[in-house]
PDB file of C-alpha atoms in Angstrom:
ATOM      1  CA  MET A   1      -3.239   9.677  17.566  1.00 49.00           C
ATOM      2  CA  SER A   2      -6.581   9.675  16.191  1.00 51.00           C
ATOM      3  CA  ALA A   3      -7.647  12.725  14.527  1.00 50.00           C
ATOM      4  CA  ASP A   4     -11.270  12.361  15.910  1.00 46.00           C
ATOM      5  CA  ALA A   5     -12.509  12.769  19.403  1.00 39.00           C
ATOM      6  CA  THR A   6     -14.846  10.058  19.009  1.00 39.00           C
ATOM      7  CA  PRO A   7     -13.018   6.796  20.004  1.00 41.00           C
ATOM      8  CA  MET A   8     -13.571   3.503  18.416  1.00 43.00           C
ATOM      9  CA  HIS A   9     -11.734   0.339  19.057  1.00 49.00           C
ATOM     10  CA  PRO A  10     -10.073  -0.490  15.808  1.00 48.00           C
ATOM     11  CA  MET A  11     -11.067  -4.040  15.686  1.00 47.00           C
ATOM     12  CA  ASP A  12     -14.775  -3.363  15.930  1.00 49.00           C
ATOM     13  CA  SER A  13     -16.327  -4.240  12.421  1.00 57.00           C
ATOM     14  CA  ALA A  14     -17.042  -1.065  10.524  1.00 72.00           C
ATOM     15  CA  GLU A  15     -16.704   0.975   7.329  1.00 84.00           C
ATOM     16  CA  ILE A  16     -12.865   0.838   6.568  1.00 95.00           C
ATOM     17  CA  HIS A  17     -11.194   3.241   4.243  1.00 97.00           C
ATOM     18  CA  LEU A  18      -7.689   3.615   3.378  1.00 97.00           C
ATOM     19  CA  VAL A  19      -6.911   6.809   1.706  1.00 98.00           C
ATOM     20  CA  TYR A  20      -3.534   6.988   0.042  1.00 97.00           C
ATOM     21  CA  ASP A  21      -1.868   8.717  -3.017  1.00 96.00           C
ATOM     22  CA  ARG A  22      -2.567   6.459  -5.997  1.00 95.00           C
ATOM     23  CA  GLU A  23       0.244   8.113  -8.052  1.00 94.00           C
ATOM     24  CA  CYS A  24       2.963   6.865  -5.544  1.00 95.00           C
ATOM     25  CA  PRO A  25       4.158   3.534  -6.814  1.00 96.00           C
ATOM     26  CA  VAL A  26       5.079   2.375  -3.249  1.00 94.00           C
ATOM     27  CA  CYS A  27       1.703   3.344  -1.765  1.00 94.00           C
ATOM     28  CA  GLU A  28      -0.114   1.688  -4.662  1.00 95.00           C
ATOM     29  CA  ALA A  29       1.758  -1.649  -4.182  1.00 94.00           C
ATOM     30  CA  TYR A  30       1.425  -1.479  -0.366  1.00 93.00           C
ATOM     31  CA  CYS A  31      -2.419  -0.694  -0.546  1.00 92.00           C
ATOM     32  CA  ARG A  32      -3.073  -3.481  -3.095  1.00 91.00           C
ATOM     33  CA  MET A  33      -1.149  -6.057  -0.981  1.00 93.00           C
ATOM     34  CA  VAL A  34      -2.374  -5.271   2.331  1.00 93.00           C
ATOM     35  CA  ARG A  35      -5.261  -7.622   3.740  1.00 90.00           C
ATOM     36  CA  ILE A  36      -7.486  -7.269   6.755  1.00 89.00           C
ATOM     37  CA  ARG A  37      -9.343  -9.911   8.654  1.00 88.00           C
ATOM     38  CA  GLU A  38     -12.932 -10.464   7.358  1.00 83.00           C
ATOM     39  CA  THR A  39     -14.152 -10.032  10.915  1.00 83.00           C
ATOM     40  CA  ALA A  40     -12.705  -6.359  10.907  1.00 88.00           C
ATOM     41  CA  GLY A  41     -14.891  -5.544   7.827  1.00 87.00           C
ATOM     42  CA  ALA A  42     -14.148  -4.694   4.225  1.00 90.00           C
ATOM     43  CA  LEU A  43     -11.197  -2.478   3.152  1.00 93.00           C
ATOM     44  CA  ARG A  44     -12.053   0.171   0.772  1.00 95.00           C
ATOM     45  CA  LEU A  45      -8.993   1.949  -1.025  1.00 96.00           C
ATOM     46  CA  VAL A  46      -9.657   5.792  -1.753  1.00 97.00           C
ATOM     47  CA  ASN A  47      -7.434   7.643  -4.144  1.00 97.00           C
ATOM     48  CA  ALA A  48      -6.607  10.742  -2.244  1.00 97.00           C
ATOM     49  CA  ARG A  49      -6.146  12.769  -5.577  1.00 97.00           C
ATOM     50  CA  ALA A  50      -9.934  12.468  -6.243  1.00 95.00           C
ATOM     51  CA  ALA A  51     -12.484  14.755  -4.658  1.00 93.00           C
ATOM     52  CA  GLY A  52     -14.866  13.357  -2.292  1.00 95.00           C
ATOM     53  CA  GLU A  53     -16.417  13.368   1.244  1.00 96.00           C
ATOM     54  CA  ILE A  54     -13.443  11.836   2.855  1.00 97.00           C
ATOM     55  CA  MET A  55     -11.063  13.976   1.376  1.00 98.00           C
ATOM     56  CA  ASP A  56     -12.967  16.992   2.585  1.00 97.00           C
ATOM     57  CA  GLU A  57     -13.202  15.469   5.996  1.00 98.00           C
ATOM     58  CA  ILE A  58      -9.301  14.904   6.118  1.00 98.00           C
ATOM     59  CA  THR A  59      -8.648  18.588   4.895  1.00 98.00           C
ATOM     60  CA  ALA A  60     -11.187  19.953   7.418  1.00 98.00           C
ATOM     61  CA  LYS A  61      -9.237  17.942  10.337  1.00 97.00           C
ATOM     62  CA  GLY A  62      -5.889  19.790   8.882  1.00 97.00           C
ATOM     63  CA  LEU A  63      -4.367  16.591   8.125  1.00 98.00           C
ATOM     64  CA  GLU A  64      -1.820  17.029   5.238  1.00 97.00           C
ATOM     65  CA  ILE A  65      -2.382  13.917   3.019  1.00 97.00           C
ATOM     66  CA  ASP A  66       1.143  14.218   1.497  1.00 96.00           C
ATOM     67  CA  GLU A  67       2.565  13.645   4.586  1.00 95.00           C
ATOM     68  CA  GLY A  68       0.729  10.395   5.792  1.00 95.00           C
ATOM     69  CA  MET A  69      -1.992   8.052   4.786  1.00 96.00           C
ATOM     70  CA  VAL A  70      -5.194   8.168   6.470  1.00 98.00           C
ATOM     71  CA  LEU A  71      -7.294   5.107   7.757  1.00 98.00           C
ATOM     72  CA  LYS A  72     -10.854   5.851   8.421  1.00 97.00           C
ATOM     73  CA  VAL A  73     -12.569   3.131  10.604  1.00 95.00           C
ATOM     74  CA  GLY A  74     -16.272   4.044  11.246  1.00 93.00           C
ATOM     75  CA  ASN A  75     -16.042   7.745  12.377  1.00 93.00           C
ATOM     76  CA  THR A  76     -12.522   7.753  13.461  1.00 96.00           C
ATOM     77  CA  LEU A  77      -9.477   9.048  11.437  1.00 97.00           C
ATOM     78  CA  TYR A  78      -6.157   7.434  12.042  1.00 98.00           C
ATOM     79  CA  TYR A  79      -3.148   9.414  10.390  1.00 98.00           C
ATOM     80  CA  GLY A  80       0.290   8.634   9.286  1.00 97.00           C
ATOM     81  CA  ALA A  81       2.139   6.258  11.639  1.00 97.00           C
ATOM     82  CA  ASP A  82      -1.126   5.687  13.518  1.00 97.00           C
ATOM     83  CA  ALA A  83      -3.052   4.643  10.577  1.00 97.00           C
ATOM     84  CA  ILE A  84      -0.369   2.068   9.494  1.00 96.00           C
ATOM     85  CA  HIS A  85      -0.118   0.665  13.157  1.00 97.00           C
ATOM     86  CA  VAL A  86      -4.019   0.263  13.357  1.00 96.00           C
ATOM     87  CA  LEU A  87      -4.007  -1.319   9.813  1.00 95.00           C
ATOM     88  CA  SER A  88      -1.402  -3.758  10.873  1.00 95.00           C
ATOM     89  CA  LEU A  89      -3.405  -4.747  13.956  1.00 94.00           C
ATOM     90  CA  MET A  90      -6.450  -5.535  11.622  1.00 94.00           C
ATOM     91  CA  SER A  91      -4.190  -7.399   8.941  1.00 91.00           C
ATOM     92  CA  SER A  92      -4.975 -10.890   8.079  1.00 89.00           C
ATOM     93  CA  ARG A  93      -1.610 -12.188   8.639  1.00 86.00           C
ATOM     94  CA  THR A  94      -1.858 -14.284   5.624  1.00 88.00           C
ATOM     95  CA  GLY A  95       1.084 -14.321   3.178  1.00 88.00           C
ATOM     96  CA  VAL A  96       4.603 -13.016   3.830  1.00 93.00           C
ATOM     97  CA  PHE A  97       3.817  -9.377   3.055  1.00 92.00           C
ATOM     98  CA  ASN A  98       1.014  -9.171   5.722  1.00 91.00           C
ATOM     99  CA  ARG A  99       3.084 -11.286   8.341  1.00 93.00           C
ATOM    100  CA  LEU A 100       6.042  -8.783   7.618  1.00 92.00           C
ATOM    101  CA  THR A 101       4.012  -5.563   7.975  1.00 92.00           C
ATOM    102  CA  TYR A 102       2.193  -6.742  11.257  1.00 94.00           C
ATOM    103  CA  TRP A 103       5.526  -7.654  12.823  1.00 93.00           C
ATOM    104  CA  ILE A 104       6.985  -4.401  11.881  1.00 93.00           C
ATOM    105  CA  PHE A 105       4.020  -2.022  12.631  1.00 95.00           C
ATOM    106  CA  ARG A 106       2.259  -3.746  15.441  1.00 94.00           C
ATOM    107  CA  SER A 107       4.281  -1.605  17.747  1.00 96.00           C
ATOM    108  CA  LYS A 108       2.985   1.771  18.099  1.00 96.00           C
ATOM    109  CA  GLY A 109       6.497   3.014  19.213  1.00 96.00           C
ATOM    110  CA  LEU A 110       8.101   1.431  16.249  1.00 95.00           C
ATOM    111  CA  SER A 111       5.586   2.589  13.870  1.00 96.00           C
ATOM    112  CA  ALA A 112       6.204   6.109  15.078  1.00 96.00           C
ATOM    113  CA  VAL A 113      10.029   5.715  14.498  1.00 96.00           C
ATOM    114  CA  LEU A 114       9.687   3.903  10.935  1.00 96.00           C
ATOM    115  CA  TYR A 115       6.938   5.728   9.241  1.00 96.00           C
ATOM    116  CA  PRO A 116       8.716   9.063   8.961  1.00 95.00           C
ATOM    117  CA  LEU A 117      11.646   7.184   7.408  1.00 96.00           C
ATOM    118  CA  PHE A 118       9.596   5.409   4.990  1.00 95.00           C
ATOM    119  CA  ARG A 119       7.731   8.655   4.157  1.00 95.00           C
ATOM    120  CA  PHE A 120      11.165  10.277   3.651  1.00 96.00           C
ATOM    121  CA  PHE A 121      12.102   7.710   0.996  1.00 96.00           C
ATOM    122  CA  ARG A 122       8.512   7.768  -0.456  1.00 95.00           C
ATOM    123  CA  ASN A 123       8.791  11.545  -0.932  1.00 94.00           C
ATOM    124  CA  LEU A 124      12.261  11.259  -2.347  1.00 96.00           C
ATOM    125  CA  LEU A 125      10.966   8.812  -4.977  1.00 96.00           C
ATOM    126  CA  LEU A 126       8.014  11.215  -5.892  1.00 96.00           C
ATOM    127  CA  LYS A 127      10.488  13.953  -6.491  1.00 95.00           C
ATOM    128  CA  ILE A 128      12.546  11.888  -8.581  1.00 96.00           C
ATOM    129  CA  LEU A 129       9.542  10.775 -10.545  1.00 96.00           C
ATOM    130  CA  ARG A 130       8.544  14.579 -10.754  1.00 95.00           C
ATOM    131  CA  LYS A 131       5.062  13.956  -9.210  1.00 95.00           C
ATOM    132  CA  THR A 132       3.114  17.086  -7.988  1.00 95.00           C
ATOM    133  CA  ARG A 133       1.758  17.098  -4.359  1.00 96.00           C
ATOM    134  CA  ILE A 134      -1.910  16.684  -3.585  1.00 96.00           C
ATOM    135  CA  ASN A 135      -1.526  19.700  -1.388  1.00 96.00           C
ATOM    136  CA  ASN A 136      -5.016  19.290   0.028  1.00 97.00           C
ATOM    137  CA  LEU A 137      -4.569  22.123   2.873  1.00 96.00           C
ATOM    138  CA  ARG A 138      -3.505  24.529  -0.095  1.00 95.00           C
ATOM    139  CA  LEU A 139      -0.246  25.394   1.625  1.00 93.00           C
ATOM    140  CA  PRO A 140       1.881  28.101  -0.412  1.00 93.00           C
ATOM    141  CA  ARG A 141       4.961  26.746  -2.353  1.00 88.00           C
ATOM    142  CA  ARG A 142       3.892  23.011  -1.815  1.00 86.00           C
ATOM    143  CA  GLU A 143       3.086  22.001  -5.344  1.00 88.00           C
ATOM    144  CA  LYS A 144       6.074  19.690  -5.791  1.00 88.00           C
ATOM    145  CA  PHE A 145       7.887  17.107  -3.752  1.00 89.00           C
TER     146      PHE A 145
END
C-alpha cells in the first residue's frame, strides 16, 4: 500500500530515494547491493537516522521507520513490503543478488508474507547488537529493539 494518495506508476522515471536504517548491517548490505534499471532513474540511499525532509514526511504520514524501509518514488511513499516489492520491479536483474531479490519480491503477496519474517530477524539481530531504535514517531518505551 502506498502511503500517499497521489498514485504514480513505479516504473516512471523519477526521483527515487530508499530510506533505511544505516546502523543495521543487513539493511546496509541489501541497500548497497540493490541496483535499479537506469530507465527507472537514480537510486539515492537515505540514512533514516539523519534528520531531513524525507524523514519529516515519513513521520508526518505516521510510518514507523523501525518497522519498515521506505521507498520514495516521485511524490509517492511505499512502506515495508510494498517498498521492497516496488524496488524489486525496478531492479536491474543483473547479478545473482538482484535476480534473486526480483524473483522473491516480484509477487506482492509473497512480499507481504516474507517481509515481516525478514523484519523479525532484522529486529532480533539489532537487539543482539544492542542498537537503539530510531523511534521517529516518538512512541513511549520504544528506545531499544
